[in-house]
CSV table of N, CA and C in Angstrom, one decimal:
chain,number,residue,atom,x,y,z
A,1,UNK,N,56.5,168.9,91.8
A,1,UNK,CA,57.6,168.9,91.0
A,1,UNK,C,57.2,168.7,89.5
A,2,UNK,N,58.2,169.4,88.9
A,2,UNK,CA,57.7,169.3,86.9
A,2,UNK,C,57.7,167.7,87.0
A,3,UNK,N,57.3,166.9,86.0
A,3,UNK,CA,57.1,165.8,85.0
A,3,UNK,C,57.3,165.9,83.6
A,4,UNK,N,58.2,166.0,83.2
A,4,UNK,CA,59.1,165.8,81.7
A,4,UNK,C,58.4,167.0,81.7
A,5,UNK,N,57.7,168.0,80.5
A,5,UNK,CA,57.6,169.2,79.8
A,5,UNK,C,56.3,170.0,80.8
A,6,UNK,N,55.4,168.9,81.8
A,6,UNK,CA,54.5,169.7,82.5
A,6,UNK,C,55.0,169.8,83.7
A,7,UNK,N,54.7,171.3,84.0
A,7,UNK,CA,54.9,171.6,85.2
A,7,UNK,C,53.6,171.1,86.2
A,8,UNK,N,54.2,171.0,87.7
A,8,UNK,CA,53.2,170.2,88.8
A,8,UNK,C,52.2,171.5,89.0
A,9,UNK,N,51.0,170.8,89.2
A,9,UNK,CA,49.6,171.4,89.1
A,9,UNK,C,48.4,170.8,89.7
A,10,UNK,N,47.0,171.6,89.8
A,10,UNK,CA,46.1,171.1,90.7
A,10,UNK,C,44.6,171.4,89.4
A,11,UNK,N,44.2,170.4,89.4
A,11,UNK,CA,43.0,170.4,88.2
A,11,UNK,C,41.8,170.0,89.5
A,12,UNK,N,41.1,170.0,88.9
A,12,UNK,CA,39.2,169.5,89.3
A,12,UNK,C,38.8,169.0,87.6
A,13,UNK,N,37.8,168.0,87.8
A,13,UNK,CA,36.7,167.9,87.1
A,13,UNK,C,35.9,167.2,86.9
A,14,UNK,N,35.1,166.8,86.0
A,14,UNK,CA,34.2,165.9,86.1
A,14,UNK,C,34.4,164.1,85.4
A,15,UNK,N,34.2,163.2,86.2
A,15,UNK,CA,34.3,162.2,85.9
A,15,UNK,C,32.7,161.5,85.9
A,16,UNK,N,32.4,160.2,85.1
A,16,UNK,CA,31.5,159.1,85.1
A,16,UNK,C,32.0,158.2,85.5
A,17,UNK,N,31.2,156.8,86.7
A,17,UNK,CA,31.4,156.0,86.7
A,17,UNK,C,31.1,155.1,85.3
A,18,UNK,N,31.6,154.3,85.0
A,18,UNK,CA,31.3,153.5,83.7
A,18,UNK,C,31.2,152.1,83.9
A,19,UNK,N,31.7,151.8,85.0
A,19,UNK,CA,31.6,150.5,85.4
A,19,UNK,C,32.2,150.4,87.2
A,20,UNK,N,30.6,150.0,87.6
A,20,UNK,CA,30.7,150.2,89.2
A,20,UNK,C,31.1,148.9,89.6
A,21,UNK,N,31.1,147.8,89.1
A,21,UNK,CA,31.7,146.5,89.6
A,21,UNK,C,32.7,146.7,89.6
A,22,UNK,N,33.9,147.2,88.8
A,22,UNK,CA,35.3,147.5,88.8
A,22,UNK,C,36.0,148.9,89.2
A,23,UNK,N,34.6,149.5,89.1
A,23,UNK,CA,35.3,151.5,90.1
A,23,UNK,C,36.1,151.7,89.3
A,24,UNK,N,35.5,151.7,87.8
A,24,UNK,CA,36.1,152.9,86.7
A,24,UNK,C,35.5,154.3,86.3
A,25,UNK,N,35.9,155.4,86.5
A,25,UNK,CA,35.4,156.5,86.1
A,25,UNK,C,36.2,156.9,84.7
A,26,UNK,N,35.3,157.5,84.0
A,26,UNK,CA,35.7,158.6,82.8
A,26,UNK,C,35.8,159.7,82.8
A,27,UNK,N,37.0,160.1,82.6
A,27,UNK,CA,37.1,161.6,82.5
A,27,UNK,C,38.4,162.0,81.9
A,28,UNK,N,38.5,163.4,81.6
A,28,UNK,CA,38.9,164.1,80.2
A,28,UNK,C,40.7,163.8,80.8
A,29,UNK,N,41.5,163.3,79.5
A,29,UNK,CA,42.7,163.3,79.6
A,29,UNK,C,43.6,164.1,80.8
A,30,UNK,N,43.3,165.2,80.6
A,30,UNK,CA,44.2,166.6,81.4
A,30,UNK,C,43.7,166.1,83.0
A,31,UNK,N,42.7,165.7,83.0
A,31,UNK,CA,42.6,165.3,84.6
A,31,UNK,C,43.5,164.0,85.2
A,32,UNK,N,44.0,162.9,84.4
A,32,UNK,CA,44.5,162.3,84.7
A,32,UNK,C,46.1,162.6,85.0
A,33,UNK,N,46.1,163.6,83.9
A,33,UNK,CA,47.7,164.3,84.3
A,33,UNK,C,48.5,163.1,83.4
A,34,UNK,N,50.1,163.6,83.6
A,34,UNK,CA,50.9,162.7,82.9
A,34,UNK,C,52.1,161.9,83.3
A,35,UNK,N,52.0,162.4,84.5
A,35,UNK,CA,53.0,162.0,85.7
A,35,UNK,C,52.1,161.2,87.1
A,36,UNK,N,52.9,161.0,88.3
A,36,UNK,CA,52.3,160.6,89.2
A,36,UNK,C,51.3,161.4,90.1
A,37,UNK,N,50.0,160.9,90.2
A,37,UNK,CA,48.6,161.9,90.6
A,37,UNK,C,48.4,161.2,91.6
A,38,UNK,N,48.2,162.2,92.8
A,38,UNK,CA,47.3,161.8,93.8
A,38,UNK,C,45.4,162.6,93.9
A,39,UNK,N,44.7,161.7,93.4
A,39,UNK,CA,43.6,162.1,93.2
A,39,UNK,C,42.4,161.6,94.2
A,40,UNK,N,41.6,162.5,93.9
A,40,UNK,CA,40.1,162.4,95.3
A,40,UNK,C,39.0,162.6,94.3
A,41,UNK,N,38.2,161.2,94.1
A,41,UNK,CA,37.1,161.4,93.8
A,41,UNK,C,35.5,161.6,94.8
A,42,UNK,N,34.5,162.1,94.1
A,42,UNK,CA,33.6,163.0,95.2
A,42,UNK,C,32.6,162.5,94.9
A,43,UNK,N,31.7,161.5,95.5
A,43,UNK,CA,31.3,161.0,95.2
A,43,UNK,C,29.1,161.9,95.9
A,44,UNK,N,28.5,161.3,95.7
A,44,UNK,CA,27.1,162.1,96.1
A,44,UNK,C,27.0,161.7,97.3
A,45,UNK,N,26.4,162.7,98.4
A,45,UNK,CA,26.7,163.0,99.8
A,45,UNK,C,27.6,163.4,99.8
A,46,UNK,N,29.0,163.5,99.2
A,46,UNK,CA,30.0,164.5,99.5
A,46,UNK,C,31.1,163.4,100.2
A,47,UNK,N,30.8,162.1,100.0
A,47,UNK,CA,31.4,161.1,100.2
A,47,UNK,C,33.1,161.1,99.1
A,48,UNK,N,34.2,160.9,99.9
A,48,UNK,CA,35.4,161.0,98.8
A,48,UNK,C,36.1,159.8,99.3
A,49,UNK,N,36.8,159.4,97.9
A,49,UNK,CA,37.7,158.0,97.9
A,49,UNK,C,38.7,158.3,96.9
A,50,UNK,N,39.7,157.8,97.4
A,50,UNK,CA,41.1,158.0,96.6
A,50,UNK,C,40.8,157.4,94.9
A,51,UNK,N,41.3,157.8,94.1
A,51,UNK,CA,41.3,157.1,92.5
A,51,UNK,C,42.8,157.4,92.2
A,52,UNK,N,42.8,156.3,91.5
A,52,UNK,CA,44.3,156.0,91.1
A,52,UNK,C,43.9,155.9,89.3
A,53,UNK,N,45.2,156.3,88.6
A,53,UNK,CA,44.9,156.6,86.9
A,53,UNK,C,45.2,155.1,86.8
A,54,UNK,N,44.1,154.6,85.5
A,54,UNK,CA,44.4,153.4,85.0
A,54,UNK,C,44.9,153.3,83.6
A,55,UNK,N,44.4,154.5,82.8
A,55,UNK,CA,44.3,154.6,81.6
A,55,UNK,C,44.8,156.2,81.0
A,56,UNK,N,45.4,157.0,80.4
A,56,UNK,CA,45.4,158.0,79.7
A,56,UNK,C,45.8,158.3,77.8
A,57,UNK,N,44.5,158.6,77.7
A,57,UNK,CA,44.6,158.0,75.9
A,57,UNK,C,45.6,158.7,75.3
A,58,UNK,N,46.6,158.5,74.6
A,58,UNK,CA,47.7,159.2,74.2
A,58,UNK,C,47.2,160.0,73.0
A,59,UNK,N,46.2,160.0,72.6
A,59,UNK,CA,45.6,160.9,71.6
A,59,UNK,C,44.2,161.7,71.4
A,60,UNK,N,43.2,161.2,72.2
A,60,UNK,CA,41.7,161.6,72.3
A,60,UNK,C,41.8,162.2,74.0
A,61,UNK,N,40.7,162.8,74.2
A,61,UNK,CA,40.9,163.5,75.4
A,61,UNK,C,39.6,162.8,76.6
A,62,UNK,N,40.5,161.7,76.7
A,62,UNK,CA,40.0,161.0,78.1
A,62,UNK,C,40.7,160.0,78.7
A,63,UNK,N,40.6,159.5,79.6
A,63,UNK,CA,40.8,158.8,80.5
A,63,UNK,C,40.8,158.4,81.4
A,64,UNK,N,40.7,157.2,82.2
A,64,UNK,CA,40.1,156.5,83.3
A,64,UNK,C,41.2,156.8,85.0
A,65,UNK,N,40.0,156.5,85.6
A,65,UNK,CA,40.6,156.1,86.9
A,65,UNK,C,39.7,155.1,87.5
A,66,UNK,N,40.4,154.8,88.7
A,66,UNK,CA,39.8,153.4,89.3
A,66,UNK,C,39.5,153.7,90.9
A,67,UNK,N,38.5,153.3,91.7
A,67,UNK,CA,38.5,153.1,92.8
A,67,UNK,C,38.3,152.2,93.7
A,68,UNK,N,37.7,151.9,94.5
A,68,UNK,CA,37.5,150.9,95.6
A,68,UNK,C,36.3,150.8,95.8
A,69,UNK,N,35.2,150.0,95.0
A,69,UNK,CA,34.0,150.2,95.5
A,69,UNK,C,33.3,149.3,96.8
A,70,UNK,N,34.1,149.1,97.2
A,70,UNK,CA,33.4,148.4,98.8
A,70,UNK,C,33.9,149.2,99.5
A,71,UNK,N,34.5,150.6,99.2
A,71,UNK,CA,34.8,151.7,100.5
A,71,UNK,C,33.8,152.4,100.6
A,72,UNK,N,32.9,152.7,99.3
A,72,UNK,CA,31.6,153.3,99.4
A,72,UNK,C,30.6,152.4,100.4
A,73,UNK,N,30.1,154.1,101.4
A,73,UNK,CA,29.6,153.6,102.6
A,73,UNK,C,28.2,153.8,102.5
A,74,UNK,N,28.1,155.1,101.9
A,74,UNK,CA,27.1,156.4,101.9
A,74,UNK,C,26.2,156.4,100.5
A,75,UNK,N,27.2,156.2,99.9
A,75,UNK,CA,26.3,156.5,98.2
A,75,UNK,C,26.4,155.3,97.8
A,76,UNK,N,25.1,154.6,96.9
A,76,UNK,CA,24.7,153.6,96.4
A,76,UNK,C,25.5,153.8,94.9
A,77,UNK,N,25.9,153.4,94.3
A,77,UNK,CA,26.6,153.9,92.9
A,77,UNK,C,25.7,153.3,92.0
A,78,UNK,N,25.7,154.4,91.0
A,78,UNK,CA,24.8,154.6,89.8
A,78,UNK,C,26.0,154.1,88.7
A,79,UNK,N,25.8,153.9,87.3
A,79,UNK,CA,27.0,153.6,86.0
A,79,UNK,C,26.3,154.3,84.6
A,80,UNK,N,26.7,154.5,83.9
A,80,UNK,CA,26.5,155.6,82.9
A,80,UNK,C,27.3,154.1,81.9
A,81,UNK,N,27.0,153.1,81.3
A,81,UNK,CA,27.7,152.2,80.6
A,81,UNK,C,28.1,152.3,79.0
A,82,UNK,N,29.6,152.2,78.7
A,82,UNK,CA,29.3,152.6,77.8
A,82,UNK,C,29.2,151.5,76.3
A,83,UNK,N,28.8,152.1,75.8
A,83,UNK,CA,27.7,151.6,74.1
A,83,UNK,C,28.8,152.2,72.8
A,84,UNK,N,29.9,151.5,72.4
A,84,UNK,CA,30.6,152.3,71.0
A,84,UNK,C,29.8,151.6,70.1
A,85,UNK,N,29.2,150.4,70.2
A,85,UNK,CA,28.6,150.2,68.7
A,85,UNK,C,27.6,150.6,68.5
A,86,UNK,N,26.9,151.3,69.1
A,86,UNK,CA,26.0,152.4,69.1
A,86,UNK,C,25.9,153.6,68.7
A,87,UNK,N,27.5,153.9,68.7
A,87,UNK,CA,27.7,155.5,68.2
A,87,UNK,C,27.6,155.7,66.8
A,88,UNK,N,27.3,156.9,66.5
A,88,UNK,CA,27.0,157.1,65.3
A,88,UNK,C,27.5,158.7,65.0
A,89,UNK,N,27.8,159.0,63.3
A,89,UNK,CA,28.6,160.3,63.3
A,89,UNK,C,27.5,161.5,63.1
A,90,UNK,N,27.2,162.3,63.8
A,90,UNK,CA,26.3,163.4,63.9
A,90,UNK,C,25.2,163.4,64.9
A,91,UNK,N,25.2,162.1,65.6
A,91,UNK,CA,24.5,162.2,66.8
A,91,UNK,C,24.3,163.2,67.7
A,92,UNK,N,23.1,163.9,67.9
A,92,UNK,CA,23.3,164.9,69.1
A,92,UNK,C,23.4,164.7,70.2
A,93,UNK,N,24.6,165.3,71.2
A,93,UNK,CA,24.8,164.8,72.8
A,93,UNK,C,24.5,165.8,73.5
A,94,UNK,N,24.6,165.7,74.6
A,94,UNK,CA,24.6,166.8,75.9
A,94,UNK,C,26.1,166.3,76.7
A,95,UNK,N,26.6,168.0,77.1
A,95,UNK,CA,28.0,167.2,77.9
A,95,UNK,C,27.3,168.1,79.2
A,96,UNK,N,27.5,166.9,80.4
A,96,UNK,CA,27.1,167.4,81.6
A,96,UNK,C,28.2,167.2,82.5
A,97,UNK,N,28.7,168.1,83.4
A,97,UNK,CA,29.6,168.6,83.9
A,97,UNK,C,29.9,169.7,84.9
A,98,UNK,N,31.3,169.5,85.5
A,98,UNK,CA,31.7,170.2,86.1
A,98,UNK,C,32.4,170.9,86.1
A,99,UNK,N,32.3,172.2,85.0
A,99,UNK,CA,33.2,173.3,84.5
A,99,UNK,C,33.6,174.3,85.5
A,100,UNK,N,34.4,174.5,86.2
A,100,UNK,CA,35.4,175.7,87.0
A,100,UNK,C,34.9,175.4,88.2
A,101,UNK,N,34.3,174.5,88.7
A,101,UNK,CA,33.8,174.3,89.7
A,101,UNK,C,32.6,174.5,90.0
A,102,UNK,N,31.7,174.9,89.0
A,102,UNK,CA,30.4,174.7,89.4
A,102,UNK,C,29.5,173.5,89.6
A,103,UNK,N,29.0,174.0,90.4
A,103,UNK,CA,27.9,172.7,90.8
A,103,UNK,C,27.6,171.6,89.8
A,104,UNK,N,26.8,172.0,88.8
A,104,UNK,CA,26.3,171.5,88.0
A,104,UNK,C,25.9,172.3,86.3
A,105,UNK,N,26.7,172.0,85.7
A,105,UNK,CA,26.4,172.5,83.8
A,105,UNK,C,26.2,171.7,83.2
A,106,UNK,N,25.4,171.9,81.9
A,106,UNK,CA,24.6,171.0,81.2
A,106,UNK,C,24.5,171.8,79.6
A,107,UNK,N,25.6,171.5,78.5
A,107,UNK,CA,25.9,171.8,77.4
A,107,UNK,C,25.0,171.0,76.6
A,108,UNK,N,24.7,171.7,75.2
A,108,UNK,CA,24.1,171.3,74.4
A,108,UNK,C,24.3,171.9,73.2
């Protein structure tokens, strides 16, 4: 069912854990949606655990979810941490990802 101006819909994409003590992933605003989500994250081995939205930035295009990390049975969890006092303006990145469903893409 719609949620105020968006109509109900089914997205994929790519998320980071960012902090595996607490089972936060980052990922792009539109994934989090704006209404109530029922979400599955996919973890390596193909291992999946529910995520629930913690965060959606009302202006920049990202936001968190959270999971359960003592349900992970299979996959050892890796974290990607993040560093803002680090950043700097013109820095070169790479965005690595899961565009339309592919496996694996790697922007630069």
């Amino acid at each position: 069912r719609s949620f105020e101006e968006d109509p109900a819909s089914t997205a994929q994409g790519t998320g980071f854990v960012v902090d595996k003590v607490r089972g936060l992933i980052l990922t792009n605003r539109h994934i989090t949606g704006v209404g109530p989500v029922r979400a599955t994250a996919t973890f390596d081995r193909h291992e999946e655990l529910e995520v629930e939205v913690v965060y959606r930035d009302p202006v920049h295009d990202f936001g968190f979810f959270r999971y359960d990390p003592s349900k992970l049975r299979l996959t050892r969890c890796a974290e990607i941490g993040l560093d803002p006092q680090a950043l700097k303006v013109g820095t070169e990145i790479r965005v690595i990802g899961n565009d339309a469903g592919e496996k694996l893409q790697i922007l630069s």
